[in-house]
Amino acid sequence: MTNGPAPSLKTERTTLRRRPNKGVYDRDSIYAILDEAFVCHVGFVQEGQPFVIPTGYGRDGDTLYLHGSSASRMMRALAEEIPICVTVTLVDALVLARSVFNHSVNHRSVVVLGKAALVEGEEKMHGLTVLTNHIVPGRWDDVRPPTDLEMKATSLLKMRIDEASAKIRSGPPADDDEDYALPYWGGIVPVRTVTEPAVDDGRLLAGVELPSYLVDYSRIRPIEG
């Protein structure tokens, strides 16, 4: 009898074959990457044709919620609980080596494998709350809730996070030993996702101020523990 989900999400299918030293499989590391990003790409096959579609998402514990229009190809296909692959990537730096071959990118990426199921009823409202607050924490309680018509036009899928892996590359370039004697620059160019101050739409009612959660809004998540 288990006391909860397994701490490792490593399976035969998620095990990194190339550069296995960059593979990370613990939930905490994988969830930290998922929580910092806010756009994922969903891969699936329909009638023999592969598709990869970007969409918004949110995480609640060990469940991933995926958002889309009720009329979209992806949501209709995934509602049939077909195998899917969800990927997320954060780029941290360009890695410039002394040879073209050894150039790279410092990044943190996640691959989640499984099946998604359509969410209905009260859980659908909960999932949309999770997704909205994932992108802008605190936003759901600060806006008009969706109407019945808007809820019908929106589909929400959920996916258990039971099989996943992260791949993390950090540090300087790894040049060949003999290339360090060459007169070329080597190093990294850091890359960050930066948000600028919020700009109102020019139609605010008198007295409406910028919400506190938008002051210094950032996608970078604090490290816990």
Coordinates of N, CA, C and O in Angstrom, one line a residue, residues 24-110:
V24 N 16.3 14.3 -15.4 CA 15.8 14.5 -14.0 C 14.4 14.0 -14.0 O 13.5 14.2 -14.8
Y25 N 14.1 13.2 -12.9 CA 12.8 12.5 -12.8 C 12.0 12.8 -11.6 O 10.9 12.2 -11.4
D26 N 12.5 13.5 -10.6 CA 11.7 13.7 -9.4 C 10.6 14.7 -9.6 O 10.8 15.7 -10.4
R27 N 9.5 14.5 -8.9 CA 8.4 15.4 -9.1 C 8.6 16.9 -8.8 O 8.2 17.8 -9.5
D28 N 9.4 17.1 -7.7 CA 9.6 18.5 -7.3 C 10.3 19.3 -8.5 O 9.9 20.4 -8.8
S29 N 11.3 18.7 -9.1 CA 12.0 19.4 -10.2 C 11.1 19.6 -11.4 O 11.1 20.7 -12.0
I30 N 10.4 18.5 -11.7 CA 9.5 18.6 -12.9 C 8.4 19.6 -12.6 O 8.0 20.4 -13.5
Y31 N 7.8 19.6 -11.5 CA 6.7 20.5 -11.2 C 7.2 22.0 -11.1 O 6.4 22.9 -11.5
A32 N 8.4 22.2 -10.7 CA 9.0 23.6 -10.7 C 9.0 24.1 -12.1 O 8.7 25.3 -12.3
I33 N 9.4 23.3 -13.1 CA 9.5 23.8 -14.5 C 8.1 24.0 -15.0 O 7.8 25.0 -15.6
L34 N 7.1 23.1 -14.7 CA 5.8 23.3 -15.2 C 5.1 24.5 -14.6 O 4.4 25.2 -15.3
D35 N 5.5 24.8 -13.4 CA 4.9 26.0 -12.7 C 5.4 27.3 -13.2 O 4.8 28.4 -13.0
E36 N 6.6 27.3 -13.7 CA 7.2 28.6 -14.2 C 6.7 28.9 -15.6 O 6.5 30.1 -15.9
A37 N 6.6 27.9 -16.4 CA 6.1 28.2 -17.8 C 4.6 28.3 -17.8 O 3.9 28.0 -16.8
F38 N 4.0 28.8 -18.9 CA 2.5 28.9 -19.0 C 2.0 28.5 -20.3 O 0.8 28.5 -20.5
V39 N 2.8 28.1 -21.3 CA 2.4 27.5 -22.5 C 3.0 26.2 -22.7 O 4.2 26.0 -22.6
C40 N 2.2 25.2 -23.1 CA 2.7 23.9 -23.4 C 2.4 23.5 -24.9 O 1.6 24.2 -25.5
H41 N 3.1 22.5 -25.4 CA 2.7 22.0 -26.7 C 2.2 20.5 -26.5 O 2.9 19.7 -25.8
V42 N 1.1 20.3 -27.1 CA 0.5 18.9 -27.0 C 0.6 18.2 -28.3 O 0.1 18.7 -29.4
G43 N 1.2 17.0 -28.3 CA 1.4 16.2 -29.5 C 0.5 15.0 -29.4 O 0.3 14.4 -28.4
F44 N -0.2 14.8 -30.6 CA -1.1 13.6 -30.7 C -1.2 13.2 -32.2 O -0.8 14.0 -33.1
V45 N -1.7 12.0 -32.4 CA -1.9 11.6 -33.8 C -3.4 11.3 -34.0 O -4.1 10.7 -33.2
Q46 N -3.9 11.9 -35.1 CA -5.3 11.7 -35.4 C -5.4 11.2 -36.9 O -4.9 11.9 -37.8
E47 N -6.0 10.1 -37.1 CA -6.1 9.5 -38.4 C -4.8 9.4 -39.1 O -4.7 9.7 -40.3
G48 N -3.8 9.1 -38.4 CA -2.4 8.9 -39.0 C -1.6 10.1 -39.2 O -0.5 10.1 -39.6
Q49 N -2.2 11.3 -38.9 CA -1.5 12.6 -39.0 C -1.1 13.1 -37.7 O -1.9 13.3 -36.8
P50 N 0.3 13.3 -37.5 CA 0.7 13.9 -36.2 C 0.4 15.4 -36.2 O 0.5 16.1 -37.2
F51 N 0.0 15.9 -35.0 CA -0.3 17.3 -34.7 C 0.5 17.7 -33.4 O 0.6 16.9 -32.5
V52 N 1.0 18.9 -33.4 CA 1.5 19.5 -32.2 C 0.9 20.9 -32.0 O 1.1 21.8 -32.9
I53 N 0.1 21.1 -30.9 CA -0.7 22.3 -30.8 C -0.2 23.0 -29.5 O -0.2 22.4 -28.4
P54 N 0.0 24.3 -29.5 CA 0.3 25.1 -28.3 C -1.0 25.4 -27.6 O -2.0 25.7 -28.2
T55 N -1.0 25.4 -26.3 CA -2.2 25.8 -25.5 C -1.8 26.2 -24.1 O -0.6 25.9 -23.6
G56 N -2.7 26.8 -23.4 CA -2.5 27.1 -22.0 C -2.8 25.9 -21.1 O -3.5 25.0 -21.4
Y57 N -2.2 26.0 -19.9 CA -2.4 24.8 -19.0 C -2.2 25.3 -17.5 O -1.8 26.5 -17.3
G58 N -2.6 24.5 -16.6 CA -2.4 24.7 -15.2 C -2.2 23.4 -14.5 O -2.7 22.4 -14.9
R59 N -1.5 23.5 -13.3 CA -1.3 22.2 -12.6 C -1.9 22.4 -11.2 O -1.8 23.4 -10.5
D60 N -2.6 21.3 -10.8 CA -3.1 21.2 -9.4 C -2.7 19.9 -8.9 O -3.2 18.8 -9.2
G61 N -1.7 19.9 -8.0 CA -1.1 18.7 -7.5 C -0.5 17.8 -8.6 O 0.3 18.2 -9.4
D62 N -1.1 16.6 -8.8 CA -0.6 15.7 -9.8 C -1.4 15.7 -11.0 O -1.4 14.7 -11.8
T63 N -2.2 16.7 -11.2 CA -3.1 16.8 -12.4 C -2.8 18.0 -13.2 O -2.6 19.1 -12.7
L64 N -2.7 17.8 -14.5 CA -2.5 18.9 -15.5 C -3.8 19.2 -16.2 O -4.4 18.3 -16.7
Y65 N -4.2 20.4 -16.2 CA -5.4 20.8 -16.9 C -5.0 21.5 -18.2 O -4.1 22.4 -18.2
L66 N -5.6 21.1 -19.3 CA -5.3 21.7 -20.6 C -6.5 22.4 -21.2 O -7.6 21.9 -21.1
H67 N -6.3 23.6 -21.7 CA -7.4 24.5 -22.1 C -7.5 24.5 -23.6 O -6.6 24.4 -24.4
G68 N -8.8 24.7 -24.1 CA -9.0 24.9 -25.5 C -10.5 25.2 -25.8 O -11.3 25.1 -25.0
S69 N -10.7 25.5 -27.1 CA -12.1 25.7 -27.5 C -12.8 24.4 -27.7 O -12.2 23.4 -28.2
S70 N -14.1 24.4 -27.5 CA -14.9 23.1 -27.7 C -14.9 22.7 -29.1 O -15.1 21.5 -29.4
A71 N -14.7 23.7 -30.0 CA -14.7 23.4 -31.5 C -13.3 23.0 -32.0 O -13.2 22.6 -33.2
S72 N -12.3 23.0 -31.2 CA -10.9 22.7 -31.7 C -10.7 21.2 -32.0 O -11.2 20.4 -31.3
R73 N -9.9 21.0 -33.0 CA -9.5 19.6 -33.4 C -8.9 18.9 -32.2 O -9.1 17.7 -31.9
M74 N -8.0 19.6 -31.5 CA -7.2 19.0 -30.4 C -8.1 18.5 -29.3 O -8.0 17.4 -28.8
M75 N -9.0 19.4 -28.9 CA -9.9 19.0 -27.8 C -10.8 17.9 -28.1 O -11.1 17.0 -27.3
R76 N -11.3 17.9 -29.3 CA -12.2 16.8 -29.8 C -11.4 15.5 -29.8 O -11.9 14.4 -29.4
A77 N -10.2 15.5 -30.3 CA -9.4 14.3 -30.4 C -9.0 13.8 -29.0 O -9.1 12.6 -28.7
L78 N -8.5 14.7 -28.2 CA -8.0 14.3 -26.9 C -9.1 13.8 -26.0 O -8.9 13.0 -25.0
A79 N -10.3 14.3 -26.2 CA -11.4 13.8 -25.3 C -11.7 12.3 -25.5 O -12.4 11.7 -24.7
E80 N -11.2 11.8 -26.6 CA -11.4 10.3 -26.8 C -10.3 9.5 -26.0 O -10.2 8.3 -26.2
E81 N -9.5 10.2 -25.2 CA -8.5 9.6 -24.4 C -7.5 8.8 -25.2 O -7.1 7.6 -24.9
I82 N -7.0 9.4 -26.2 CA -5.9 8.9 -27.0 C -4.5 9.2 -26.3 O -4.4 10.2 -25.5
P83 N -3.5 8.5 -26.6 CA -2.2 8.8 -26.1 C -1.7 10.2 -26.5 O -1.8 10.5 -27.7
I84 N -1.1 11.0 -25.6 CA -0.6 12.3 -26.0 C 0.7 12.5 -25.3 O 1.1 11.8 -24.4
C85 N 1.4 13.5 -25.8 CA 2.7 14.0 -25.2 C 2.6 15.5 -25.0 O 2.3 16.2 -25.9
V86 N 2.8 15.9 -23.8 CA 2.8 17.3 -23.4 C 4.2 17.8 -23.1 O 4.9 17.1 -22.3
T87 N 4.7 18.9 -23.8 CA 6.0 19.3 -23.5 C 6.0 20.8 -23.1 O 5.2 21.6 -23.6
V88 N 7.0 21.2 -22.3 CA 7.2 22.5 -21.9 C 8.7 22.8 -21.9 O 9.5 21.9 -21.5
T89 N 9.1 24.0 -22.4 CA 10.5 24.3 -22.4 C 10.8 25.7 -21.9 O 10.1 26.7 -22.3
L90 N 11.8 25.9 -21.1 CA 12.3 27.2 -20.6 C 13.7 27.4 -21.1 O 14.5 26.5 -20.8
V91 N 14.0 28.5 -21.8 CA 15.3 28.7 -22.3 C 16.0 29.7 -21.3 O 15.5 30.7 -21.0
D92 N 17.2 29.3 -20.9 CA 18.0 30.0 -19.9 C 19.2 30.7 -20.5 O 19.6 31.8 -19.9
A93 N 19.8 30.2 -21.5 CA 20.9 30.9 -22.1 C 21.3 30.3 -23.5 O 21.0 29.1 -23.7
L94 N 21.9 31.1 -24.3 CA 22.5 30.6 -25.5 C 24.0 30.2 -25.2 O 24.7 31.0 -24.5
V95 N 24.4 29.0 -25.6 CA 25.7 28.5 -25.2 C 26.6 28.6 -26.5 O 26.3 27.9 -27.4
L96 N 27.6 29.5 -26.5 CA 28.4 29.7 -27.7 C 29.8 29.2 -27.5 O 30.5 29.7 -26.6
A97 N 30.1 28.1 -28.2 CA 31.4 27.5 -28.1 C 32.3 28.0 -29.2 O 32.0 28.9 -30.0
R98 N 33.5 27.5 -29.2 CA 34.5 27.9 -30.1 C 34.4 27.1 -31.4 O 35.0 27.5 -32.4
S99 N 33.5 26.1 -31.4 CA 33.2 25.4 -32.7 C 31.7 25.4 -32.9 O 30.9 25.4 -31.9
V100 N 31.3 25.4 -34.1 CA 29.8 25.4 -34.4 C 29.2 24.2 -33.8 O 28.1 24.2 -33.2
F101 N 29.9 23.1 -33.9 CA 29.4 21.8 -33.5 C 29.0 21.8 -32.0 O 28.1 21.1 -31.5
N102 N 29.8 22.5 -31.1 CA 29.6 22.4 -29.7 C 28.7 23.5 -29.2 O 28.5 23.7 -27.9
H103 N 28.1 24.3 -30.0 CA 27.1 25.3 -29.6 C 25.9 24.5 -29.0 O 25.6 23.4 -29.3
S104 N 25.2 25.2 -28.0 CA 24.1 24.5 -27.4 C 23.1 25.6 -26.8 O 23.3 26.8 -27.0
V105 N 22.2 25.2 -26.0 CA 21.2 26.0 -25.3 C 21.0 25.5 -23.9 O 20.7 24.4 -23.7
N106 N 21.2 26.4 -22.9 CA 20.9 26.0 -21.6 C 19.4 26.1 -21.4 O 18.8 27.1 -21.8
H107 N 18.8 25.0 -21.0 CA 17.3 25.0 -20.9 C 16.9 24.0 -19.8 O 17.6 23.2 -19.3
R108 N 15.6 24.2 -19.5 CA 14.9 23.2 -18.7 C 13.6 22.8 -19.4 O 12.8 23.7 -19.7
S109 N 13.5 21.5 -19.7 CA 12.3 21.1 -20.4 C 11.7 19.9 -19.7 O 12.3 19.2 -18.9
V110 N 10.4 19.7 -20.0 CA 9.6 18.6 -19.4 C 8.8 17.9 -20.5 O 8.3 18.6 -21.4

